[in-house]
mmCIF file of C-alpha atoms in Angstrom:
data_model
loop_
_atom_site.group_PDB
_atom_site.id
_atom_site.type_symbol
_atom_site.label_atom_id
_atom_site.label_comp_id
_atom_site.label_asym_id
_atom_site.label_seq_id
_atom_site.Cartn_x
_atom_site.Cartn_y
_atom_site.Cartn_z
ATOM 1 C CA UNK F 536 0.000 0.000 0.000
ATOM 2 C CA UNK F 537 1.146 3.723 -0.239
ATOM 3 C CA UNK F 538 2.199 5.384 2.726
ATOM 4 C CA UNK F 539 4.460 8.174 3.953
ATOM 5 C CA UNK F 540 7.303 6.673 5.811
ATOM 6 C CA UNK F 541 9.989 8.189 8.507
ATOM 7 C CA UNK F 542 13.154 7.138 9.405
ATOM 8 C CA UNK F 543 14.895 10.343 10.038
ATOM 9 C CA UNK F 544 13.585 11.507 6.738
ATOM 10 C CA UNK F 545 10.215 11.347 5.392
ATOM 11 C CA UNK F 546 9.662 9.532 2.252
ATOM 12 C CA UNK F 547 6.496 8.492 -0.168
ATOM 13 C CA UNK F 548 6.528 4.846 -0.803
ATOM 14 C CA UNK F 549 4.419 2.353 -2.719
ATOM 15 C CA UNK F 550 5.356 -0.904 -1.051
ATOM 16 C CA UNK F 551 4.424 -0.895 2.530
ATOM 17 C CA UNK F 552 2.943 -4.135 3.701
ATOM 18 C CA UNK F 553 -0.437 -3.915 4.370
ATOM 19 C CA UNK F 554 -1.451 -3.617 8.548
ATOM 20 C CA UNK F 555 -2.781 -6.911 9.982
ATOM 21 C CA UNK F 556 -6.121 -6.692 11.852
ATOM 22 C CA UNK F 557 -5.346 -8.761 15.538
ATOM 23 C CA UNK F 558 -7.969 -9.423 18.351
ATOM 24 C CA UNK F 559 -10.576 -6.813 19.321
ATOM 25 C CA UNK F 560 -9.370 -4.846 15.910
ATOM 26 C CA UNK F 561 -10.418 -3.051 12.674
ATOM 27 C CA UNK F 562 -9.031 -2.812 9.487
ATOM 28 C CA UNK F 563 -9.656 1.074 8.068
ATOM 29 C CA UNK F 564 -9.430 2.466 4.934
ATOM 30 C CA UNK F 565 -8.352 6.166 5.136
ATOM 31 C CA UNK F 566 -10.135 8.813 3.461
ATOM 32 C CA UNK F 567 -8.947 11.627 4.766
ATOM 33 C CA UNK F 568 -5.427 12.514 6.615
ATOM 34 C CA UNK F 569 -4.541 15.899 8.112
ATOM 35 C CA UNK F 570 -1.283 17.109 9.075
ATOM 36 C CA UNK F 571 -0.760 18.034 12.721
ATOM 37 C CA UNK F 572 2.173 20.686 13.630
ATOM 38 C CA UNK F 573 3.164 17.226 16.026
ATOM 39 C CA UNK F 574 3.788 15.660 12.627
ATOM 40 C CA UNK F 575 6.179 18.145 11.923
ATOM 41 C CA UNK F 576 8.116 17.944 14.889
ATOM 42 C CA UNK F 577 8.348 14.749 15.015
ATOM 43 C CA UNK F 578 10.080 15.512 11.702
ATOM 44 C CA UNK F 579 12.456 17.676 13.744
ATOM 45 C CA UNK F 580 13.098 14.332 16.363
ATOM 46 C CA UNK F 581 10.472 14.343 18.221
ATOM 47 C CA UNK F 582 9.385 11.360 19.988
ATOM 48 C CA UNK F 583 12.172 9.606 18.023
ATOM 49 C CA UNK F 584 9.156 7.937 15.980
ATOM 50 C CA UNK F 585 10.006 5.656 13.120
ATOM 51 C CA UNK F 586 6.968 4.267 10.834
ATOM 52 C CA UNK F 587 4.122 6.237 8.902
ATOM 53 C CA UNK F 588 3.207 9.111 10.421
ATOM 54 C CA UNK F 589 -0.215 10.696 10.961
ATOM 55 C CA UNK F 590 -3.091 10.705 13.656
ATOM 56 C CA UNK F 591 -6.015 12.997 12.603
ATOM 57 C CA UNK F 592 -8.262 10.799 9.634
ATOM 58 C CA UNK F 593 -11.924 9.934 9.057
ATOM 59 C CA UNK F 594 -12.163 6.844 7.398
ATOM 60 C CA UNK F 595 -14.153 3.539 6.646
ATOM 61 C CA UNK F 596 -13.847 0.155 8.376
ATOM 62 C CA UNK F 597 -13.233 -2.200 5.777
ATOM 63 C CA UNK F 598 -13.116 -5.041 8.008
ATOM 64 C CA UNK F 599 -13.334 -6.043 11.905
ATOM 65 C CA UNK F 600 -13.384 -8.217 14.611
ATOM 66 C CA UNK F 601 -16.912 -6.692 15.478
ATOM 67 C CA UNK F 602 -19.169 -7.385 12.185
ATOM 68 C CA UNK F 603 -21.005 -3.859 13.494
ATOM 69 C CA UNK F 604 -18.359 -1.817 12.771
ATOM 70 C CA UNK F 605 -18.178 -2.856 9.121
ATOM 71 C CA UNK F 606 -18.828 -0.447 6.576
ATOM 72 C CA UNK F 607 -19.358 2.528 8.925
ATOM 73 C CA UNK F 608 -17.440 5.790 8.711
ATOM 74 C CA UNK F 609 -15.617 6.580 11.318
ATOM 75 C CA UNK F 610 -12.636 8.343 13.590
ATOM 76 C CA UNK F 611 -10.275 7.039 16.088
ATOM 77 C CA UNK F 612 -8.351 8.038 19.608
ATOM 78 C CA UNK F 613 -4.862 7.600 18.602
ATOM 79 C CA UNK F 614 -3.668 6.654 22.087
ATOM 80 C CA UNK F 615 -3.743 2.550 22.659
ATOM 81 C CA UNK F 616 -3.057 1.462 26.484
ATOM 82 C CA UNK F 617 -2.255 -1.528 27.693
ATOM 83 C CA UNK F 618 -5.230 -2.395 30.006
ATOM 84 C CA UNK F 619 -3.517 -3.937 32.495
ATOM 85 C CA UNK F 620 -1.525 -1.092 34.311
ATOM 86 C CA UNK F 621 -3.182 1.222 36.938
ATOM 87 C CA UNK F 622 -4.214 4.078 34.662
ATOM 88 C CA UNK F 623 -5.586 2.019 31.988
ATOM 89 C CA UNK F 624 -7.836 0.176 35.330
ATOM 90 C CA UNK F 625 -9.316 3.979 35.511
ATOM 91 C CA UNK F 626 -9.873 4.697 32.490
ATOM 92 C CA UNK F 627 -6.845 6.568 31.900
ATOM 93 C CA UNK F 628 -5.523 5.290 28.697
ATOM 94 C CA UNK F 629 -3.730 8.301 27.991
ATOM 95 C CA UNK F 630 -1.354 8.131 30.188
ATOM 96 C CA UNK F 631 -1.127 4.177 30.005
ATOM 97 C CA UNK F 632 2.813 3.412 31.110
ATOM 98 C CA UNK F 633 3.137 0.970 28.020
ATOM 99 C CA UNK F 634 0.753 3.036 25.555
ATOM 100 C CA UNK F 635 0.992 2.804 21.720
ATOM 101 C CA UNK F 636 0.254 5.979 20.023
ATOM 102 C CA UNK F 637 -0.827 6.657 16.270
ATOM 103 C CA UNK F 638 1.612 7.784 14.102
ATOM 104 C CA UNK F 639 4.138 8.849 17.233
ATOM 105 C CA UNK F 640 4.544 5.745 19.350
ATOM 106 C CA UNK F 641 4.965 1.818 18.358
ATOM 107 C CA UNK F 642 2.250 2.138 16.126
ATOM 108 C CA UNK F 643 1.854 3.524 12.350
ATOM 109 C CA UNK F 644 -0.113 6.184 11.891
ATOM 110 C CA UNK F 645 -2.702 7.055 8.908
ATOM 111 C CA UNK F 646 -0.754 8.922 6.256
ATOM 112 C CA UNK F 647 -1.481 5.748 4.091
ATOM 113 C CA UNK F 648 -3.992 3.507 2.764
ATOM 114 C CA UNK F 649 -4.631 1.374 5.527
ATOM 115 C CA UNK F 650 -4.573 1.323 9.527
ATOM 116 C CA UNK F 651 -5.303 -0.977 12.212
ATOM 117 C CA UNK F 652 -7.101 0.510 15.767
ATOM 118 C CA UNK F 653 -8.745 -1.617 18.491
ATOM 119 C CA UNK F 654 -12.340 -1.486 18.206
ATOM 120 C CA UNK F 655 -12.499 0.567 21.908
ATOM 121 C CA UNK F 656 -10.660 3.277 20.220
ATOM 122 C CA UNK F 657 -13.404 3.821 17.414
ATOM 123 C CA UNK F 658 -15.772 6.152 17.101
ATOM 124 C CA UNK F 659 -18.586 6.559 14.534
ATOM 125 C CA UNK F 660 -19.207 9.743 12.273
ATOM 126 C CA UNK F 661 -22.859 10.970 12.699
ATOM 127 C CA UNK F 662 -24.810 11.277 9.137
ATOM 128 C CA UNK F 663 -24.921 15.015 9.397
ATOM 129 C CA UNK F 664 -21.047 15.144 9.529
ATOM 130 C CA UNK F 665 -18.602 15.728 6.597
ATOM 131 C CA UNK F 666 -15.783 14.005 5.485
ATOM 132 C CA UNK F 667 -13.871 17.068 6.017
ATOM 133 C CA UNK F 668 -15.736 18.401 9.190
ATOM 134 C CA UNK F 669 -14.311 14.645 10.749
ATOM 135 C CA UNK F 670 -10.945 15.013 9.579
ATOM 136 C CA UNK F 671 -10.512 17.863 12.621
ATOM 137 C CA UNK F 672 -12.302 15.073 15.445
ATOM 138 C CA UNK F 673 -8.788 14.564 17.176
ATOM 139 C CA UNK F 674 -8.085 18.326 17.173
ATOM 140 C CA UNK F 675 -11.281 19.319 18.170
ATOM 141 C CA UNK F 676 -11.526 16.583 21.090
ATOM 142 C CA UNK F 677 -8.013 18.220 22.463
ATOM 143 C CA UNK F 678 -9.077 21.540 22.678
ATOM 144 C CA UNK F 679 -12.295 20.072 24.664
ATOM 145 C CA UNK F 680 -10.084 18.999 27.078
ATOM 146 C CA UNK F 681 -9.265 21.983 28.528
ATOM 147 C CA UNK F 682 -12.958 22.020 29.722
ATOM 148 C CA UNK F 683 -12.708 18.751 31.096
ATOM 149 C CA UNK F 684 -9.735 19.651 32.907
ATOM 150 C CA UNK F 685 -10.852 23.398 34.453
ATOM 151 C CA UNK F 686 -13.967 24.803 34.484
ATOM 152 C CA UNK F 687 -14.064 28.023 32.462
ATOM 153 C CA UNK F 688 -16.901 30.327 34.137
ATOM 154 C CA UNK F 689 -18.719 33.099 31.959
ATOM 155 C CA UNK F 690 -17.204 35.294 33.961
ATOM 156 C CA UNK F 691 -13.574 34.681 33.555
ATOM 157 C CA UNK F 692 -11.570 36.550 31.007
ATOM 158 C CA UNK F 693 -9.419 33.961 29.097
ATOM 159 C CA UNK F 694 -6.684 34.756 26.459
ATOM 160 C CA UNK F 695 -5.382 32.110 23.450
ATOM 161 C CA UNK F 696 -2.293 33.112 22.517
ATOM 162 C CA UNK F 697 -1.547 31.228 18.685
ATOM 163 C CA UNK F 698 -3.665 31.572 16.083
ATOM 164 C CA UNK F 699 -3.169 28.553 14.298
ATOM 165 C CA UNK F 700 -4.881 25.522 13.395
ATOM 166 C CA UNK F 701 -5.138 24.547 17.260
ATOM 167 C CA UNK F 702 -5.959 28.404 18.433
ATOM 168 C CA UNK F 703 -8.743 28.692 16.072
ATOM 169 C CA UNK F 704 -10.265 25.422 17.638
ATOM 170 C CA UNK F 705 -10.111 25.979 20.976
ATOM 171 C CA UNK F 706 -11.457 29.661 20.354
ATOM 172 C CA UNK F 707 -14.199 27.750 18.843
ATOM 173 C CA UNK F 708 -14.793 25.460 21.911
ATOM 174 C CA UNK F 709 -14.258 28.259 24.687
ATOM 175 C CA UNK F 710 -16.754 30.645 23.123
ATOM 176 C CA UNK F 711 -19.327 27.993 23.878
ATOM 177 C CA UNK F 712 -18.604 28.814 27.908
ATOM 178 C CA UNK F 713 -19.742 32.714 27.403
ATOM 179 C CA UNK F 714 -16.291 33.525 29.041
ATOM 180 C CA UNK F 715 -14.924 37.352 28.129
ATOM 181 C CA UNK F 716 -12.519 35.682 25.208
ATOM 182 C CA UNK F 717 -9.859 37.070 23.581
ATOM 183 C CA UNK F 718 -7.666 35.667 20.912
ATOM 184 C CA UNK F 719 -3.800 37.141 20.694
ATOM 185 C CA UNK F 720 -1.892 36.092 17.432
ATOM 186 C CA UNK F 721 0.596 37.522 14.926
ATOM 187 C CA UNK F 722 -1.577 36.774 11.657
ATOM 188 C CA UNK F 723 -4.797 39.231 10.817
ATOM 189 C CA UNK F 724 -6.317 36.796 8.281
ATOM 190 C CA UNK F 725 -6.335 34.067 10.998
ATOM 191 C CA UNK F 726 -7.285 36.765 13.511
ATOM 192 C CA UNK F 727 -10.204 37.374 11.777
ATOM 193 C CA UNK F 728 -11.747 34.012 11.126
ATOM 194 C CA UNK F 729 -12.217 33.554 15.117
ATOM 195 C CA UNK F 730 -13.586 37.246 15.469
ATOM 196 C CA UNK F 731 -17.261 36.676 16.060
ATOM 197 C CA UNK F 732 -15.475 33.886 19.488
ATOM 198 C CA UNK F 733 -13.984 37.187 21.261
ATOM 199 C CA UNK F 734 -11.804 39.964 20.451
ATOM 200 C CA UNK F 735 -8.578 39.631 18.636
ATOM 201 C CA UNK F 736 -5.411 41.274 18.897
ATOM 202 C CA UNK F 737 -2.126 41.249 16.994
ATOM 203 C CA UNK F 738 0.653 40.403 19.471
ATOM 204 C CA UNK F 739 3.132 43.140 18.556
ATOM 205 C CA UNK F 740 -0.251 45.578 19.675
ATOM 206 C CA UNK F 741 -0.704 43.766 22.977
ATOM 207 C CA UNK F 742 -0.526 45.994 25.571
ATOM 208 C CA UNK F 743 -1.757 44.184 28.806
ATOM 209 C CA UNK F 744 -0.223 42.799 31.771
ATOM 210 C CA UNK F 745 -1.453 40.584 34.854
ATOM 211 C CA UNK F 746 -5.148 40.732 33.413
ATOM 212 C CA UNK F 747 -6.060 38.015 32.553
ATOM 213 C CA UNK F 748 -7.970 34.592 34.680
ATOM 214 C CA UNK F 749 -7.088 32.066 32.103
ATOM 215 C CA UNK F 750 -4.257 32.016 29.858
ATOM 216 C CA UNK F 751 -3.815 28.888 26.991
ATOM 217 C CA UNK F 752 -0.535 28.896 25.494
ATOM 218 C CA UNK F 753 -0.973 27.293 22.195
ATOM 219 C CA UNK F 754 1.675 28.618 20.188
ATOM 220 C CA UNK F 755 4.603 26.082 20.248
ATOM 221 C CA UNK F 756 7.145 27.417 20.883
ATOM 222 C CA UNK F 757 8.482 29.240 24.091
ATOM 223 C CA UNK F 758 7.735 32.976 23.680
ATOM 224 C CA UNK F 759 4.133 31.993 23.996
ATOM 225 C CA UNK F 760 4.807 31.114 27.024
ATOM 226 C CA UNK F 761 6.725 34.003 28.105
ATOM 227 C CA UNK F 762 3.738 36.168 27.281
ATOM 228 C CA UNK F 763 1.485 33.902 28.633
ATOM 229 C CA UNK F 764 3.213 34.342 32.095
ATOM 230 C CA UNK F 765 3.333 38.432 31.779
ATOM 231 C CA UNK F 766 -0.312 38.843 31.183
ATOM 232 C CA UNK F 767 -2.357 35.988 33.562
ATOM 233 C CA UNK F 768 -2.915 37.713 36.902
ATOM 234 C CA UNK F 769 -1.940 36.507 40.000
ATOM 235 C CA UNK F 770 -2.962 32.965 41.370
ATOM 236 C CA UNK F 771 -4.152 32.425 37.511
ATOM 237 C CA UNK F 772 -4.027 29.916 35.611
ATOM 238 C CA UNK F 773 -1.561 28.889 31.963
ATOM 239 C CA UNK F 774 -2.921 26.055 30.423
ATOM 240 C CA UNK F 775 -0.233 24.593 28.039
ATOM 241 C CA UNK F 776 -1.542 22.822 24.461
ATOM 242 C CA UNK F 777 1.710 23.140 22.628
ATOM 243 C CA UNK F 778 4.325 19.594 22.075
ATOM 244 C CA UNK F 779 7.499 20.543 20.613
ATOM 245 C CA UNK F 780 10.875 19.509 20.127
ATOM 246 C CA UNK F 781 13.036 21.582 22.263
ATOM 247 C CA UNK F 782 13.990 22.448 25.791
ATOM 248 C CA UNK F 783 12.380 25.787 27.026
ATOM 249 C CA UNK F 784 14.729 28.045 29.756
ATOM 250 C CA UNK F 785 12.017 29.790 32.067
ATOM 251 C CA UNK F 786 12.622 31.459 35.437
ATOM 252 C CA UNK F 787 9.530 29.740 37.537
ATOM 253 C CA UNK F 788 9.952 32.587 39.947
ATOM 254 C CA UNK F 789 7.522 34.627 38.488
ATOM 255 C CA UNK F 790 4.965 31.509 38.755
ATOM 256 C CA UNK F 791 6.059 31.299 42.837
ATOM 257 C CA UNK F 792 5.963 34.651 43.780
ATOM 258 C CA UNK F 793 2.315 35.113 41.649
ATOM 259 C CA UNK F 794 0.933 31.607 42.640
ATOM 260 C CA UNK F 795 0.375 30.943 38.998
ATOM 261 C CA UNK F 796 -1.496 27.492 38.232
ATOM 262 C CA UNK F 797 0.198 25.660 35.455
ATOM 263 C CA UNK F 798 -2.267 23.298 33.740
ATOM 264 C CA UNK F 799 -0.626 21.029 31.249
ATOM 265 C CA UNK F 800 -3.706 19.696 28.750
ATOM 266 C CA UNK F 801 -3.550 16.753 25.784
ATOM 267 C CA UNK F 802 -5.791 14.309 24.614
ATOM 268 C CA UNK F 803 -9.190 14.672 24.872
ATOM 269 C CA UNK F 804 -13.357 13.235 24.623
ATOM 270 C CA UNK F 805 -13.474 12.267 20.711
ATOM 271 C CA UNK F 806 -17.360 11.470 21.572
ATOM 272 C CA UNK F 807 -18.172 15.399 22.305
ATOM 273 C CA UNK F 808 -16.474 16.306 19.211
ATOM 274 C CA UNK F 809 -18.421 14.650 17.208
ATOM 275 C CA UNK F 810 -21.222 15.710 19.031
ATOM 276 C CA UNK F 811 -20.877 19.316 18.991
ATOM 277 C CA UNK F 812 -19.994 18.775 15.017
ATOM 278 C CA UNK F 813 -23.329 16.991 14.894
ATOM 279 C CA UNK F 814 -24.764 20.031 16.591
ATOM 280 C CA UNK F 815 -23.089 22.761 14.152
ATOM 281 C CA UNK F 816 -20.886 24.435 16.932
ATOM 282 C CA UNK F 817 -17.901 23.485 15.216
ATOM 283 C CA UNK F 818 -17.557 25.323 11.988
ATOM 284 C CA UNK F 819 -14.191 24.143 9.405
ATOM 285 C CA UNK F 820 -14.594 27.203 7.042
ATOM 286 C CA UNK F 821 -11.459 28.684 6.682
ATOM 287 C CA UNK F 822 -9.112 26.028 8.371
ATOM 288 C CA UNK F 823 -8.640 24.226 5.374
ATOM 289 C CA UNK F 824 -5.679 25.326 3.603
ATOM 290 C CA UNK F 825 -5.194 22.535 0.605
ATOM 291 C CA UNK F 826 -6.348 19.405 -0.424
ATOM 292 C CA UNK F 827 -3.500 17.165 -1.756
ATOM 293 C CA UNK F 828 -2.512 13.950 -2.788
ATOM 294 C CA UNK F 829 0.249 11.828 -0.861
ATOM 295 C CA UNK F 830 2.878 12.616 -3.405
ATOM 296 C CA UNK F 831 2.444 16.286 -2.675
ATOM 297 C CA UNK F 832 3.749 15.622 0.881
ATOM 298 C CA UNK F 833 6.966 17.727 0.478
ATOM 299 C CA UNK F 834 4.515 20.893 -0.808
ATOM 300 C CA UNK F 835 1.931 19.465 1.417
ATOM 301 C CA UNK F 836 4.932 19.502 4.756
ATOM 302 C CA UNK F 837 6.042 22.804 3.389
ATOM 303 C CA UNK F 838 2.737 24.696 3.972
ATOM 304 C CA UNK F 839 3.493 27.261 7.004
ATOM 305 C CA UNK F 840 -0.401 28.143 7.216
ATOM 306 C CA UNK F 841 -3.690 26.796 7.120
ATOM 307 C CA UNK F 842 -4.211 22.878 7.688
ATOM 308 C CA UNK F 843 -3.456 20.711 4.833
ATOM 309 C CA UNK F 844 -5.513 17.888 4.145
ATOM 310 C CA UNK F 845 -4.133 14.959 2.541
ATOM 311 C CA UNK F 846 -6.789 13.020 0.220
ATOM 312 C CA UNK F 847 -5.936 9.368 0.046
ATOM 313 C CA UNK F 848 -8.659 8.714 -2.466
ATOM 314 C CA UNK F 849 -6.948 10.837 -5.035
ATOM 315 C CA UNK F 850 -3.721 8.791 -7.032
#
């Protein structure tokens, strides 16, 4: 099958054996693949990954283990514990001590044809939800978890610094909470497709300090950070959504001496994605940058805005 494989560099190939279904598994056939700033730093060293790479898809299971699952269209959690250690016994597969994770840990991820997931990890597209609408399920599930995590009044003012692919999500999700939401970014065009979730502001016009309840940091890289920390007021919280491949030098004394809360956030409920997709809260005008084919992956990798979609039924 076709697939885009890394080992230290990324490559397109044509003769990857095809995945083989085991117990309690499906067999899907990708339809849709998009790339994930992760991807790219894995690309950068990253989790020291080697195999296909890729975790956000919508697909259809071809074959499986549980005859119900055939045929339907669906997404998938990309992290696979163990079930036997003591997070996976709560629930807690996420932070499973042995986990596999889709296209990042011991397992290959969807930037091909084909992919194996266990059945627990599968979730099924409702009718009323695109192709390209489920593409952004993963996303959209990990910017939910920063509700799940801390509970965002209406009455808290809460800043997103980024205004990527990530930022535009999460200012989707946390104008659902009524909160007093503002989204900071260096990019107007991106600034202005979140600018009926809060007010926007251009970074290098940011002139606020210790203001704000709730500060997410999804920028990745460590200046969002920095920022974050000069404008959450005391005994505030950060709540950090960026992964990236470096180390970051911070003085925490700033954090002691204003009792700052520091919230790290990942993974989160694929199930209340869908569901506010089903509902039309989630809107993916505007995110989409291209549609491309798997031999487009240098242009495709090369993209420094927008999401890129990769289209696995195209040649």
């Amino acid at each position: 099958m076709r697939g885009l494989y890394f080992d230290g560099k990324l490559q397109y190939r044509e003769d990857i054996p095809m995945p083989k279904m085991e117990k309690d598994e499906s067999l899907i056939k990708i339809l849709y693949a998009g790339i994930c700033n992760t991807d790219k730093e894995i690309l950068k060293g990253y989790k020291k990954f080697t195999g296909i790479l890729g975790h956000e898809f919508v697909g259809i299971v071809e074959d499986s283990t549980d005859k119900n699952l055939i045929g339907k269209r669906i997404v998938g959690e990309i992290n696979i514990g163990c079930h036997q250690c003591e997070f996976c016994k709560e629930g807690l597969y996420n932070h499973c001590y042995d986990r596999k994770i889709l296209g990042m840990t011991g397992k290959d991820g969807v930037f091909a044809d084909y992919i194996t997931l266990p059945n627990n990890n599968i979730h099924i597209v409702p009718e009323g939800v695109s192709d390209l609408e489920a593409v952004f399920a993963e996303p959209l599930s990990a910017a939910l978890e920063i509700t799940e995590m801390f509970h965002i009044k209406p009455k808290h003012r809460v800043a997103i610094i980024g205004d990527g692919k990530l930022g535009q999500l999460i200012a989707q999700v946390l104008s659902l909470t009524a909160c007093d939401l503002t989204i900071i970014g260096k990019h107007l065009q991106k600034l202005n497709l979140v600018k009926d979730k809060g007010k926007v502001v251009l970074i290098d016009e940011l002139k606020i300090n210790k203001y704000f309840d709730v500060v997410v940091d999804c920028t990745g890289n460590e200046q969002g950070l920095i920022v974050a920390g000069e404008i959450v007021k005391p005994r505030g919280t950060i709540i950090l959504k960026s992964t990236y491949n470096s180390n970051t030098v911070l003085n925490p004394t700033y954090w002691v001496v204003n009792e700052i809360n520091i919230l790290g956030s990942r993974c989160g409920p694929m199930d209340a994605a869908l569901r506010i997709m089903e509902r039309k809260l989630f809107s993916a005008d505007g995110l989409i940058d291209e549609i491309c084919s798997l031999k487009d992956y240098e242009k495709a990798f090369d993209r420094k805005a927008g999401k890129v979609i990769f289209d696995l039924k195209m040649d």
